[in-house]
Coordinates of C-alpha atoms in Angstrom, one line a residue:
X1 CA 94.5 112.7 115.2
X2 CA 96.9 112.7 112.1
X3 CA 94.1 113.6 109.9
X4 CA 92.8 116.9 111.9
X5 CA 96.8 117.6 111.9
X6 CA 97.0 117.6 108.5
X7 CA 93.8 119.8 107.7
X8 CA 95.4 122.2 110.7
X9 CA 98.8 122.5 108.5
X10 CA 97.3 122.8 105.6
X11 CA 94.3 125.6 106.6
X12 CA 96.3 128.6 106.4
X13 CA 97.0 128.1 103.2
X14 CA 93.5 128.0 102.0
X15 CA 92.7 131.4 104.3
X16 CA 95.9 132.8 102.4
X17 CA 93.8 131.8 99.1
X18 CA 90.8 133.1 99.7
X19 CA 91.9 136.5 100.3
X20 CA 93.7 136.4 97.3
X21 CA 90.6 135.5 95.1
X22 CA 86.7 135.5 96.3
X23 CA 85.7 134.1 93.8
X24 CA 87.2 130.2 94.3
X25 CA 86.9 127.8 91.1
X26 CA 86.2 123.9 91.4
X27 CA 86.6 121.3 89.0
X28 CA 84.6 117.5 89.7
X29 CA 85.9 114.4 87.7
X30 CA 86.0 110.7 88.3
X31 CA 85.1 107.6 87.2
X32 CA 82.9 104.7 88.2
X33 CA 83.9 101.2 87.5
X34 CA 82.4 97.4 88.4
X35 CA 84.6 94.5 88.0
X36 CA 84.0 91.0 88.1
X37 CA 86.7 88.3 88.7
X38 CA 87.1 84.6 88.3
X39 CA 89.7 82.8 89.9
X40 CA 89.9 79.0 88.6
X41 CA 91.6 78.0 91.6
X42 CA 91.4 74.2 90.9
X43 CA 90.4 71.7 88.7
X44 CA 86.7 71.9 90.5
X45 CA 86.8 75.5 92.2
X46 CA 86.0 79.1 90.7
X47 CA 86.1 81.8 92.8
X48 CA 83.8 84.5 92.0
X49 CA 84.4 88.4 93.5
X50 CA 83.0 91.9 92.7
X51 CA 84.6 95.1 93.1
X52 CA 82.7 98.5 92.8
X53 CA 85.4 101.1 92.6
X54 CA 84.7 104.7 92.3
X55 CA 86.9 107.9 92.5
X56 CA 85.6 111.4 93.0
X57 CA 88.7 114.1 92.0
X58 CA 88.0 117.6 93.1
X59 CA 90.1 120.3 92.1
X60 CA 90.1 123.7 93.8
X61 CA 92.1 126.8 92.1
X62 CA 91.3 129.6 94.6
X63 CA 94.0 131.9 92.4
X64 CA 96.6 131.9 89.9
X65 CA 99.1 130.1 91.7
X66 CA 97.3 128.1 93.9
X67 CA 95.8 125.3 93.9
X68 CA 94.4 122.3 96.1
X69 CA 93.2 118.9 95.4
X70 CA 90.8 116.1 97.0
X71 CA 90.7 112.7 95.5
X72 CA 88.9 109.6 96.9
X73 CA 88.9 106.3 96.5
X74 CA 85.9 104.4 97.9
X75 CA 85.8 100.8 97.0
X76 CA 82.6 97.9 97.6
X77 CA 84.0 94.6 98.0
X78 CA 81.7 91.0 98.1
X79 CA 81.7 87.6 97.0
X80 CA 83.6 84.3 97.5
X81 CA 87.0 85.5 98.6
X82 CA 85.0 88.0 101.3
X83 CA 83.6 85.1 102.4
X84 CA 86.2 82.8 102.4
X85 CA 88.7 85.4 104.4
X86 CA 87.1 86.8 107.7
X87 CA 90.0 89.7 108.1
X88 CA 89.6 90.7 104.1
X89 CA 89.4 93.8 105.4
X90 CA 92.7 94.0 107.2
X91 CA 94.5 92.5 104.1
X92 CA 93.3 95.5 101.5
X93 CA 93.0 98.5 104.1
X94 CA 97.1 98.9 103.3
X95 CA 99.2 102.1 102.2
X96 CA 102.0 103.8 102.2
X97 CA 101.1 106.9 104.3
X98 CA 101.8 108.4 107.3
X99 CA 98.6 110.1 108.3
X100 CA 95.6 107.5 108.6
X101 CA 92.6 109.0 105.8
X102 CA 91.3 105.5 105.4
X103 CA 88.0 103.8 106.9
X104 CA 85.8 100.8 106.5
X105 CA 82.1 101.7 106.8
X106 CA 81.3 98.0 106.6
X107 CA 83.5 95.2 107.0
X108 CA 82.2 91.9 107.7
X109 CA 82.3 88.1 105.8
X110 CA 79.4 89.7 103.2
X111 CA 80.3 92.9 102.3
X112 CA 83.6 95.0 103.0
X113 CA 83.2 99.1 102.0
X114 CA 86.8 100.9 102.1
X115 CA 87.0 104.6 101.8
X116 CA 91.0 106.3 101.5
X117 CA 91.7 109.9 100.1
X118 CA 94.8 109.4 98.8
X119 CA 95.8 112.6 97.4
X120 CA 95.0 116.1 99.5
X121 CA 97.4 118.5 98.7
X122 CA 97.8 122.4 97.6
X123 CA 100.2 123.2 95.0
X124 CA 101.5 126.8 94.6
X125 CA 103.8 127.7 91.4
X126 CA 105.6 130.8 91.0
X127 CA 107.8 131.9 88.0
X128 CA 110.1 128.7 88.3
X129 CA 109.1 127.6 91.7
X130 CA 106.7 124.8 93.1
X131 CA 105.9 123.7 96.6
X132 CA 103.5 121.0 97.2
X133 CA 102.4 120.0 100.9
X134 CA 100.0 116.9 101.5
X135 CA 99.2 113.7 100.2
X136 CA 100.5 113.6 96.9
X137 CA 102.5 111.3 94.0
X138 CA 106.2 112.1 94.3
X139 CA 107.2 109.9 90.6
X140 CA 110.6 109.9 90.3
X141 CA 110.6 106.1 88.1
X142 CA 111.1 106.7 84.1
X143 CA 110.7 102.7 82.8
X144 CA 107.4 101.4 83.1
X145 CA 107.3 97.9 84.9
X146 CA 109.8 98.3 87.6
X147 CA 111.4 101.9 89.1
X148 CA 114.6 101.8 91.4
X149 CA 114.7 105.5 91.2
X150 CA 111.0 105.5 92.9
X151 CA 112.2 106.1 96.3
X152 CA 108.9 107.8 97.3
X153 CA 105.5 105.8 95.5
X154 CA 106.8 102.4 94.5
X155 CA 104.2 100.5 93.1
X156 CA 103.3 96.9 92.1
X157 CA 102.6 96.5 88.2
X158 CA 100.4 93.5 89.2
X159 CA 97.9 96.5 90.6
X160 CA 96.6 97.0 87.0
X161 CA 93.1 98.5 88.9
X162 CA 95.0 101.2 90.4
X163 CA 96.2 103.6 87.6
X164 CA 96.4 106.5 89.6
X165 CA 99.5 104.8 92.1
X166 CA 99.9 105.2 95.7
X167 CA 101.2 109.1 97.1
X168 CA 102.8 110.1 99.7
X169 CA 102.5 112.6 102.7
X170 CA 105.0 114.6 101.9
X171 CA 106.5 117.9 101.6
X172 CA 108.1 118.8 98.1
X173 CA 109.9 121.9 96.3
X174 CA 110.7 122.2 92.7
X175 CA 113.3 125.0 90.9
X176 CA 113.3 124.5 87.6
X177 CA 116.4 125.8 86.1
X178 CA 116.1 125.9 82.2
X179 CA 115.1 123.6 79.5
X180 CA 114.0 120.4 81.1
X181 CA 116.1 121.3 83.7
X182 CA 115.3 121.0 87.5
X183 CA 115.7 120.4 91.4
X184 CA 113.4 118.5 93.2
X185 CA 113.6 118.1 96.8
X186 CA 111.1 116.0 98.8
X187 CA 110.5 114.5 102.2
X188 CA 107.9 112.3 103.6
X189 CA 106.5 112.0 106.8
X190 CA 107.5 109.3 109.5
X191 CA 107.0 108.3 112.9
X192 CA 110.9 108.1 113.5
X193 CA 114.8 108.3 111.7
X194 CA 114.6 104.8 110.8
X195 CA 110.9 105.2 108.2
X196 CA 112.4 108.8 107.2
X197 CA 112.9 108.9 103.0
X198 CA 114.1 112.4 102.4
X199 CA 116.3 113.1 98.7
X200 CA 117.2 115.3 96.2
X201 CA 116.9 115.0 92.8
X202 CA 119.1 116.9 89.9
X203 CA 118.0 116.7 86.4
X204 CA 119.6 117.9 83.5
X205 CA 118.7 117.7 79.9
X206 CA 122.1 116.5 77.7
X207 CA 123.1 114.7 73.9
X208 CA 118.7 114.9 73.7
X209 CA 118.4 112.9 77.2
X210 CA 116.6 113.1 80.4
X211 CA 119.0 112.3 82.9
X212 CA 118.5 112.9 86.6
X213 CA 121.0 112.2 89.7
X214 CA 119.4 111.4 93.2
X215 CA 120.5 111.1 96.6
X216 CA 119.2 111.0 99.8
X217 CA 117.7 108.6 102.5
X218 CA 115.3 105.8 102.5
X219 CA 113.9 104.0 104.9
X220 CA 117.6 103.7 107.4
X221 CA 119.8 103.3 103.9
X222 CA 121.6 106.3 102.3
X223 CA 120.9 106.0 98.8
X224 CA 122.5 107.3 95.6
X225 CA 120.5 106.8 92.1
X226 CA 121.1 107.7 88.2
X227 CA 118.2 107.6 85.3
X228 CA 117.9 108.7 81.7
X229 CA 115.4 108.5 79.0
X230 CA 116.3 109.2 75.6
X231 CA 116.3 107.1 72.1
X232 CA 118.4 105.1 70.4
X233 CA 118.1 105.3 66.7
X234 CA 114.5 105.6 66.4
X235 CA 113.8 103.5 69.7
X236 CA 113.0 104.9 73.0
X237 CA 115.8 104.0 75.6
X238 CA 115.6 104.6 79.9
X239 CA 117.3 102.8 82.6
X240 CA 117.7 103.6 86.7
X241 CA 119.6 102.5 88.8
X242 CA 120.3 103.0 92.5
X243 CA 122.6 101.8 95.5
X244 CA 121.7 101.3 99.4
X245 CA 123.9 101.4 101.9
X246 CA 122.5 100.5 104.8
X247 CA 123.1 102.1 108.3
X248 CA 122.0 99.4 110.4
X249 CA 125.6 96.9 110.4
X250 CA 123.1 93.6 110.6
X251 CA 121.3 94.8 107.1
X252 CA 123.3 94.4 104.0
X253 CA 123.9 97.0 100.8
X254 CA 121.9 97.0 98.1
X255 CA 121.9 97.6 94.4
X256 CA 118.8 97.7 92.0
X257 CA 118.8 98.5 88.1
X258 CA 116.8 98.2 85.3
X259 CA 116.9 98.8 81.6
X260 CA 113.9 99.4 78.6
X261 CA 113.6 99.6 74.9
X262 CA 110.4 100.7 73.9
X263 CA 109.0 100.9 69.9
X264 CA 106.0 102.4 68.5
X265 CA 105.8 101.3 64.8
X266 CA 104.1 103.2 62.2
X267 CA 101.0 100.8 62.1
X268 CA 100.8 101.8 66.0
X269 CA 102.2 98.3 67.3
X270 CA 103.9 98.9 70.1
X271 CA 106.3 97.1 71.8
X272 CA 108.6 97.4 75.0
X273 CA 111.1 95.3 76.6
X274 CA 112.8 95.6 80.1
X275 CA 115.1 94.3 82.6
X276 CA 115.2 94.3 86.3
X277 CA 118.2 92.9 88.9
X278 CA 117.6 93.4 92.0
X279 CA 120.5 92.1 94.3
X280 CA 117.7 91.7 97.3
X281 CA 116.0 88.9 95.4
X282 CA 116.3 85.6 95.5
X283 CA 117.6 82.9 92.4
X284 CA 114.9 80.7 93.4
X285 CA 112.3 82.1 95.4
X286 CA 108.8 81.4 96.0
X287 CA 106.8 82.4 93.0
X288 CA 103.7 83.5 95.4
X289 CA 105.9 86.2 97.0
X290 CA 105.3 88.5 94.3
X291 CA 104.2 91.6 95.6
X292 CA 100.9 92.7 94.3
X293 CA 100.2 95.7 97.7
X294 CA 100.7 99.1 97.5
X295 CA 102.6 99.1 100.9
X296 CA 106.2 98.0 98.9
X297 CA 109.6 100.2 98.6
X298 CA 111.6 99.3 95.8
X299 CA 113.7 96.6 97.6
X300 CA 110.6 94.4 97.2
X301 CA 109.1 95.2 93.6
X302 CA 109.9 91.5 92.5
X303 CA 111.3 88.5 94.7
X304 CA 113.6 87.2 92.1
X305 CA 117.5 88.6 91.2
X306 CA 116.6 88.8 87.7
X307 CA 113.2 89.9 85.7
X308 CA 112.7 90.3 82.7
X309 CA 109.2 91.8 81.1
X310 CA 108.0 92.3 77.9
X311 CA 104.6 94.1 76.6
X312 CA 102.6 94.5 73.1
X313 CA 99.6 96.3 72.5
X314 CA 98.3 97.1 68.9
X315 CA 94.5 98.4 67.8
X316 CA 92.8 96.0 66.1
X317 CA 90.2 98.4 65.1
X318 CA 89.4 102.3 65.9
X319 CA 87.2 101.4 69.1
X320 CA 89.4 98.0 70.4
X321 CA 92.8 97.8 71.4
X322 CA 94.5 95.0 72.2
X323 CA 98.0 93.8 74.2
X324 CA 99.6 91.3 75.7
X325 CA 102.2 91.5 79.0
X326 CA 104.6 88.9 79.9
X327 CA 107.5 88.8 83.2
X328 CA 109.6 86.4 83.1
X329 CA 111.8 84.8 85.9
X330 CA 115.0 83.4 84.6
X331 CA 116.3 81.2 87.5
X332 CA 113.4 79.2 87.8
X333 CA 111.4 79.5 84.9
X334 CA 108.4 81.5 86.7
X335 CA 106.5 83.1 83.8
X336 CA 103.8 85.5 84.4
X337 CA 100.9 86.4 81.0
X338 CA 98.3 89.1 80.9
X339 CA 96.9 89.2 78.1
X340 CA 93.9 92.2 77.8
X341 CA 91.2 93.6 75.3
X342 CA 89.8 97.0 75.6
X343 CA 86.6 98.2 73.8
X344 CA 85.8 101.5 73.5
X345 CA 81.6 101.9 73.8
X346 CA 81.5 105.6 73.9
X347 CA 84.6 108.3 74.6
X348 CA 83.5 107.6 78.3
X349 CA 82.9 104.1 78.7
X350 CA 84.7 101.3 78.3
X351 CA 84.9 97.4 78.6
X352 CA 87.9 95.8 79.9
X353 CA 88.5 91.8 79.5
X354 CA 92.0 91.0 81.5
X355 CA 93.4 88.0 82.2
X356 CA 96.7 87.1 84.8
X357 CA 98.0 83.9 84.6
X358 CA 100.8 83.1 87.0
X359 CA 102.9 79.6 85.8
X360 CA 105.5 78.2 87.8
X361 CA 106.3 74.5 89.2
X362 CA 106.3 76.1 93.1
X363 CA 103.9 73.4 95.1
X364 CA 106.2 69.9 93.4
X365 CA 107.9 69.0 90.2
X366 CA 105.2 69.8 88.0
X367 CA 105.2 72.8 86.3
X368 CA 101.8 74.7 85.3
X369 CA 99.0 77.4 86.0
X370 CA 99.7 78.0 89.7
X371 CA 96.8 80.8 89.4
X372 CA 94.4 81.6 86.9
X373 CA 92.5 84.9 87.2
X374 CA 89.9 86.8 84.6
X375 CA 88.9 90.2 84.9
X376 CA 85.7 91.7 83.4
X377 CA 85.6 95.8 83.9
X378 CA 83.4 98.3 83.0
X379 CA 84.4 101.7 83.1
X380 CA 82.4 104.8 83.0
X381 CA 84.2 108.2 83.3
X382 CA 82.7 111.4 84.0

């Protein structure tokens, strides 16, 4: 019902188009991946999984200041953990959406097919105007593990297989008002006041920084928000922050902010390092609550008060780049690696090796590998 309600708003605007221009241009891209993962669950047990993901991105620019896009995601899950987990189905057919464009051809203890369009949206731009209507990513974040000024599209950075995010069904307006310079104004769809995030953002560029100013609602908390992005000396300097205040009396205010230095040396090391409090967290929390969805708001991006993160990735050689990502949870000790290696076969394929080790003395006193996953991806784009 949603989905038919959604092609009935948005059909006018592609009549409107078509008159405009006969003549309507398409562009097809996409890529097709197949990844295998082990999961050395115990001292005898490996779990064994495959995931074919593909994504089909269709563009459609029926004139100069219009355009509309369709992107799907269809994903073929089977192995062990299928197996093991007779409502797998259930547990990955989550999003953040308010209109349901998701299906499962197949879903049973062998095989589990899941198809979701997760951006269908038409753009039109105007001199220093843009309005976008659909599903679409509203990114308001600037660090790059964790975003309390992503009131819209917060995302897990424990998803490393989605790189495209989670969007929104939303309506959004843009003015750009000089150099850098802008208003942005978006709301999403809900069933009721209490889902409703609506805000306003205000960006300025000042002393060579981004900085933006955002208020509005989220979720039944009015919320306020700062971020900037600049450098400092040679070093590449953003933070966020933002405050909840909730309007239900038995919820409690919140307050999220985080911090990044980021370095790209002239041998192309790079390096980053970031900060995250979160006053919803806990000191001590159980490690396994991490989040890894991409049905989360920003309250629940980490479990823990304090997180700190820090990533380096460096080529090796022309065609392989290597990196190394590490979180760590102060309170407890809770220390997540993931370490990767890329290889570059040809400019549209590539091999992936990943690796996510989760350590943390959770289940007794002993502290050690609580999970122990490895990921082998190959990549074709077209």
């Amino acid at each position: 019902m949603r989905f038919w309600l959604m092609l009935w708003i948005l059909c006018p605007l592609t009549l409107f188009a078509q008159q405009e221009d006969e003549e309507p241009k398409f562009t097809v891209g996409g890529y097709v991946k197949d990844m295998a993962t082990f999961n050395f669950a115990g001292k005898d047990s490996t779990l064994i999984d495959n995931l074919i993901h593909n994504r089909v991105n269709l563009a459609w620019y029926p004139s100069q200041n219009l355009t509309g896009k369709l992107e799907v995601r269809n994903r073929i899950f089977f192995g062990d953990l299928v197996s093991l987990f007779p409502f797998y189905g259930e547990l990955i057919d989550v999003n953040n959406d308010y209109f349901d464009l998701s299906w499962m051809p197949v879903n049973n203890n062998d095989l589990v097919i899941h198809t979701m369009i997760d951006r269908l949206y038409f753009e039109w731009n105007k001199n220093d105007w843009e309005v976008s209507l659909g599903r679409q990513r509203i990114n308001w974040g600037m660090n790059l593990a964790w975003n309390p000024n992503d009131l819209f599209n917060a995302y897990s950075f424990f998803d490393f297989d989605y790189e495209e995010r989670p969007g929104s069904d939303a309506l959004r307006v843009r003015k750009y008002t000089g150099y850098a310079s802008e208003i942005d104004f978006a709301i999403k769809a809900a069933e009721n006041f209490e889902d409703l995030t609506t805000a306003l953002k205000y960006q300025i560029n000042k002393w060579n920084y981004d900085i933006q100013f955002i208020g509005g609602l989220m979720k039944n908390n009015v919320t306020l928000g700062a971020g900037w992005a600049g450098n400092l000396w040679n070093a590449g300097f953003k933070g966020e922050m933002t405050y909840l205040s909730s309007l239900d009396e038995n919820e409690e205010n919140g307050f999220l902010a985080s911090i990044s230095v980021d370095y790209l040396f002239s041998n192309s090391l790079y390096l980053n390092g970031s900060a995250l409090y979160n006053s919803y967290g806990e000191e001590e929390p159980n490690f396994f609550l991490v989040n890894t969805s991409s049905n989360l708001d920003i309250r629940s991006v980490s479990p823990y008060q304090w997180s700190t993160f820090v990533q380096g990735s460096y080529p090796v050689h022309p065609l392989v780049n290597t990196g190394l990502s590490a979180i760590v949870f102060p309170s407890d000790g809770s220390v997540f690696i993931n370490p990767f290696v890329t290889y570059s076969i040809t400019s549209n394929l590539d091999l992936d090796l990943i690796s996510q080790l989760f350590f943390s003395d959770s289940f007794g006193d002993e502290y050690k590998a609580q999970s122990k996953l490895f990921y082998l991806r190959l990549k074709f784009s077209y």
